[in-house]
PDB file of C-alpha atoms in Angstrom:
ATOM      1  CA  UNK A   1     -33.729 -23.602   5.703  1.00  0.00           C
ATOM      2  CA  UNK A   2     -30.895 -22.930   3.512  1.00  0.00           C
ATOM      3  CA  UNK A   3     -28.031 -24.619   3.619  1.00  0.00           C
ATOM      4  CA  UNK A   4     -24.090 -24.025   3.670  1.00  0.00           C
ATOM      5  CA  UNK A   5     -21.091 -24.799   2.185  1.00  0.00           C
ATOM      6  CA  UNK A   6     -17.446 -24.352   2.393  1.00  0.00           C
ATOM      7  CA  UNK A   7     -14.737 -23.705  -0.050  1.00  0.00           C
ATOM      8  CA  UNK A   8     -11.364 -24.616   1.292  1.00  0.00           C
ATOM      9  CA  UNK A   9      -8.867 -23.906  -1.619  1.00  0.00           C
ATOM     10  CA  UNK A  10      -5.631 -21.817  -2.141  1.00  0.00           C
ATOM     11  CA  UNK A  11      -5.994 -21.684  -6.064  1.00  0.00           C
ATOM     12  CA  UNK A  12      -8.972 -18.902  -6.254  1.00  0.00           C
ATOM     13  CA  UNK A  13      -9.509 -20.236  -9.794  1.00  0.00           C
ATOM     14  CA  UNK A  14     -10.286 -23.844  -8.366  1.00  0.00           C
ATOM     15  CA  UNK A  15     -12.865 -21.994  -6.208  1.00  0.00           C
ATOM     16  CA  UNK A  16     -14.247 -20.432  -9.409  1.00  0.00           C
ATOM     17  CA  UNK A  17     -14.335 -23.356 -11.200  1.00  0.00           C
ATOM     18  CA  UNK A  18     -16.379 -25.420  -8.349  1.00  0.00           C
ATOM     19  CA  UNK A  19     -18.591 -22.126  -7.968  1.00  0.00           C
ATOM     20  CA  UNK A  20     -19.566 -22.517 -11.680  1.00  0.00           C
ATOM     21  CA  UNK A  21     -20.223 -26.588 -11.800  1.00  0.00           C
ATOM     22  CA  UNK A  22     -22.223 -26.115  -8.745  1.00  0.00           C
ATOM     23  CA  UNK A  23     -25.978 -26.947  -9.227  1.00  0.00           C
ATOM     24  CA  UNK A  24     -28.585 -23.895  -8.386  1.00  0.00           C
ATOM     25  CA  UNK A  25     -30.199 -24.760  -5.103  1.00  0.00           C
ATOM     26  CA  UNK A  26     -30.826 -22.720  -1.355  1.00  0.00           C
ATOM     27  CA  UNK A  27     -27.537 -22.794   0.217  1.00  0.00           C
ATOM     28  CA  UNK A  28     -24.796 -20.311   0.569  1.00  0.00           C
ATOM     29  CA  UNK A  29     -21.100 -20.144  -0.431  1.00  0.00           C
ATOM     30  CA  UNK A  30     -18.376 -19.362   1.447  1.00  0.00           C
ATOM     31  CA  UNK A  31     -14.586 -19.196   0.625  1.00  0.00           C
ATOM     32  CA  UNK A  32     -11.281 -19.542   2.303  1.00  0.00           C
ATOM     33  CA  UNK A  33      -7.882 -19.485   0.976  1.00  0.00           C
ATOM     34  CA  UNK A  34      -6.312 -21.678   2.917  1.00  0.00           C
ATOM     35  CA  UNK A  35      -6.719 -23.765   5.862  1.00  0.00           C
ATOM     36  CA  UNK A  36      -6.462 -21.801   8.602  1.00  0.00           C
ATOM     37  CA  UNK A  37      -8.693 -19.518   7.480  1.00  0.00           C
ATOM     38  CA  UNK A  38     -10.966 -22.562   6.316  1.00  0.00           C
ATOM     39  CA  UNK A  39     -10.641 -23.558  10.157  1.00  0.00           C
ATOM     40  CA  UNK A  40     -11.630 -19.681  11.000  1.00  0.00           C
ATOM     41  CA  UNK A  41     -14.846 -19.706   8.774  1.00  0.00           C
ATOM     42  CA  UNK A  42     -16.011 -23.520  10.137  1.00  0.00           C
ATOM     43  CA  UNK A  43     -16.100 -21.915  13.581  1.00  0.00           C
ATOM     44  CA  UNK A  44     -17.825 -18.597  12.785  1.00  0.00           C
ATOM     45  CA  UNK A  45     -20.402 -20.521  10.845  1.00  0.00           C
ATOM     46  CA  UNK A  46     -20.801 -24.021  10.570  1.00  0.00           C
ATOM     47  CA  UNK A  47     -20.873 -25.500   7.010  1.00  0.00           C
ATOM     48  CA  UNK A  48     -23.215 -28.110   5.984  1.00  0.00           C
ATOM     49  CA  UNK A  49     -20.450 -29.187   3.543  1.00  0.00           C
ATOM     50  CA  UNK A  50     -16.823 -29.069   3.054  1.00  0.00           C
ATOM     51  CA  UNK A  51     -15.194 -28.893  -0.061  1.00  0.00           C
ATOM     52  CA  UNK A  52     -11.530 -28.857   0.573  1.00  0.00           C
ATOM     53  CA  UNK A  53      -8.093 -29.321  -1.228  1.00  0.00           C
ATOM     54  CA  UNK A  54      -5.005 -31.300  -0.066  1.00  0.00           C
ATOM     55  CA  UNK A  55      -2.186 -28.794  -1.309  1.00  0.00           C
ATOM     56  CA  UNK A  56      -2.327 -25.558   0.174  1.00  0.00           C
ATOM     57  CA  UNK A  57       0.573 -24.102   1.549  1.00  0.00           C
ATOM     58  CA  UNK A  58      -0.486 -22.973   5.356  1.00  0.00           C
ATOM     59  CA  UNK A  59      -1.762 -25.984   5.980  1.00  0.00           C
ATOM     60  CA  UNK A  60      -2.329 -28.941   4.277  1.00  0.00           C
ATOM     61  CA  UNK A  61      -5.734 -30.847   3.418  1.00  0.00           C
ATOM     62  CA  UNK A  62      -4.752 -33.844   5.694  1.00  0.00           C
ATOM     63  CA  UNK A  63      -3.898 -31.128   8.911  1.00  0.00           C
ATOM     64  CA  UNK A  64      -7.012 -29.175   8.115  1.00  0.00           C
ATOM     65  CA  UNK A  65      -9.516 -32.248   7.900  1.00  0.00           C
ATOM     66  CA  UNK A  66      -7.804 -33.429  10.707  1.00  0.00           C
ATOM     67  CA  UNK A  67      -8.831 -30.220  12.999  1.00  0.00           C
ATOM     68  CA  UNK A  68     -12.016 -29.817  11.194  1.00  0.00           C
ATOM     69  CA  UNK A  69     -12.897 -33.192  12.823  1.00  0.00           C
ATOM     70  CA  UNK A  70     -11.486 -32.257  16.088  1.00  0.00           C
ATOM     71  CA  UNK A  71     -14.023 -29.022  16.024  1.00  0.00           C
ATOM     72  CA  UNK A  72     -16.701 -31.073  14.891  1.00  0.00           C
ATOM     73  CA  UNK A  73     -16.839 -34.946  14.880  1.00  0.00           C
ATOM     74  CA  UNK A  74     -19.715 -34.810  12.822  1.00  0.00           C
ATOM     75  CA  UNK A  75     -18.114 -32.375   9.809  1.00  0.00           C
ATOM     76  CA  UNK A  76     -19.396 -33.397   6.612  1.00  0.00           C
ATOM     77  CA  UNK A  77     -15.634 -33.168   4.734  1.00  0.00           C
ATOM     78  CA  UNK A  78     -15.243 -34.230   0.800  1.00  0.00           C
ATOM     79  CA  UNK A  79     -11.187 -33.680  -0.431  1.00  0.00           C
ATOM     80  CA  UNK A  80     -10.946 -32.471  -3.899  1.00  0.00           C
ATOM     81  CA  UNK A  81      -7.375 -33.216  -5.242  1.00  0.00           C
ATOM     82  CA  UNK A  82      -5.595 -33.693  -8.288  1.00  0.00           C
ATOM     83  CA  UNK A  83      -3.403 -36.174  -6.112  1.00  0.00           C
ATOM     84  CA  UNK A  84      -4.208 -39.103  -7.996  1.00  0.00           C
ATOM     85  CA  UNK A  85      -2.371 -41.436  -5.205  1.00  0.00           C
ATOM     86  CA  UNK A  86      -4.239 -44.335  -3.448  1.00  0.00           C
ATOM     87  CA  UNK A  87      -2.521 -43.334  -0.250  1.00  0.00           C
ATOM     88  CA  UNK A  88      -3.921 -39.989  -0.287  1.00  0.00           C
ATOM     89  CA  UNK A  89      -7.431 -41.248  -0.817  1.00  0.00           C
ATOM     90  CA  UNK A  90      -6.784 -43.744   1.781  1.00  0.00           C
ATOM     91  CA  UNK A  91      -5.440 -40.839   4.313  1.00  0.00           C
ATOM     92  CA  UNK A  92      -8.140 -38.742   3.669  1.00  0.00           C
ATOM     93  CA  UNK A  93     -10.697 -41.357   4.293  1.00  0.00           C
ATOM     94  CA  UNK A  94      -8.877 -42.715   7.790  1.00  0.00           C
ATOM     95  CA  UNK A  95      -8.966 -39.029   8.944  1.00  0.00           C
ATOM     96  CA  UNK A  96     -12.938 -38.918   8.159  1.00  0.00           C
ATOM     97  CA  UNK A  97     -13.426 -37.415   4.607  1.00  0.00           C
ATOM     98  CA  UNK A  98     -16.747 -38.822   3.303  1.00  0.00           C
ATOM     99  CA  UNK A  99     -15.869 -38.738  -0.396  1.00  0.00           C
ATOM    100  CA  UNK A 100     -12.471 -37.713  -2.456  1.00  0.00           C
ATOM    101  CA  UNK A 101     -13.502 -36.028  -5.962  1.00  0.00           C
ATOM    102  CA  UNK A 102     -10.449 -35.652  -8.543  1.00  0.00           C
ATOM    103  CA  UNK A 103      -9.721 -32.202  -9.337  1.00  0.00           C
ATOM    104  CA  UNK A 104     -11.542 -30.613 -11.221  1.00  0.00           C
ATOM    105  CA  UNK A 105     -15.182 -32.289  -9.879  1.00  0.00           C
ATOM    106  CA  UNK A 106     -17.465 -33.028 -12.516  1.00  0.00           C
ATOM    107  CA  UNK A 107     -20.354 -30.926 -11.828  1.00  0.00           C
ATOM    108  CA  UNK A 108     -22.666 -34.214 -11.859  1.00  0.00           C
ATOM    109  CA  UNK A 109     -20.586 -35.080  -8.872  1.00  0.00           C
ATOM    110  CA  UNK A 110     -20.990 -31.552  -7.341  1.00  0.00           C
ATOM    111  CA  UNK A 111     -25.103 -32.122  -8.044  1.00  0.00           C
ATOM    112  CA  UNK A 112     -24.917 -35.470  -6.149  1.00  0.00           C
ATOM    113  CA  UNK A 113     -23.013 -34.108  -3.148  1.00  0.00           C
ATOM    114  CA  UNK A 114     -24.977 -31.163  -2.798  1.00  0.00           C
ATOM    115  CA  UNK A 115     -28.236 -32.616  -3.215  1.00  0.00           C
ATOM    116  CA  UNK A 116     -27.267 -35.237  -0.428  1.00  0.00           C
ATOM    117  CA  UNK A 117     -25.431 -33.191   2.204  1.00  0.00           C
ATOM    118  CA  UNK A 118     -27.030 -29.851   1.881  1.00  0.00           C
TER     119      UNK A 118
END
């Protein structure tokens, strides 16, 4: 069964960017520009993974991941940020992210996740 995964990102050239580090495998992508319609996508179809930013300007990584988790306990989440703060990391982790990848991921990173989640 193929898997899915999520895109949560205002800058469409971060999107791009992840796209193109991301290792070939059976799994589809899907995008949103922002958090609410991140939220939007989660419900319509449930993503096996969640890449998502902390800046976006409808709504923040911390509000998203926040009702992410409120839609789904169980939401695999990983925050991609070029917030280089402990405090943010720490946030993001006490709200349930399972990783926090600086901005831009490496795509070794991207492998690991993807090989693991999806």
């Amino acid at each position: 069964m193929a898997g899915h995964l999520l895109l949560i990102d205002d800058s469409a050239i971060s999107r791009k960017m992840i796209k193109a580090n991301l290792p070939p495998g059976d799994y589809t992508i899907a995008e949103a520009g922002g958090g609410r319609e991140g939220l939007e996508q989660y419900q319509a179809h449930r993503a096996d993974l969640v890449l998502l930013d902390l800046t976006m300007p409808d709504m923040d990584g911390f509000e998203t991941l926040t009702r992410l988790k409120e839609l789904d306990p169980e939401a695999r989440v990983v925050i991609q940020s070029a917030d280089v703060q402990e405090s943010s990391r720490e946030k993001a982790f006490a709200l349930g992210a399972e990783d926090f990848l600086m901005k831009p991921p490496k795509a070794d990173a991207l492998r690991q996740l993807i090989e693991s989640c999806v």
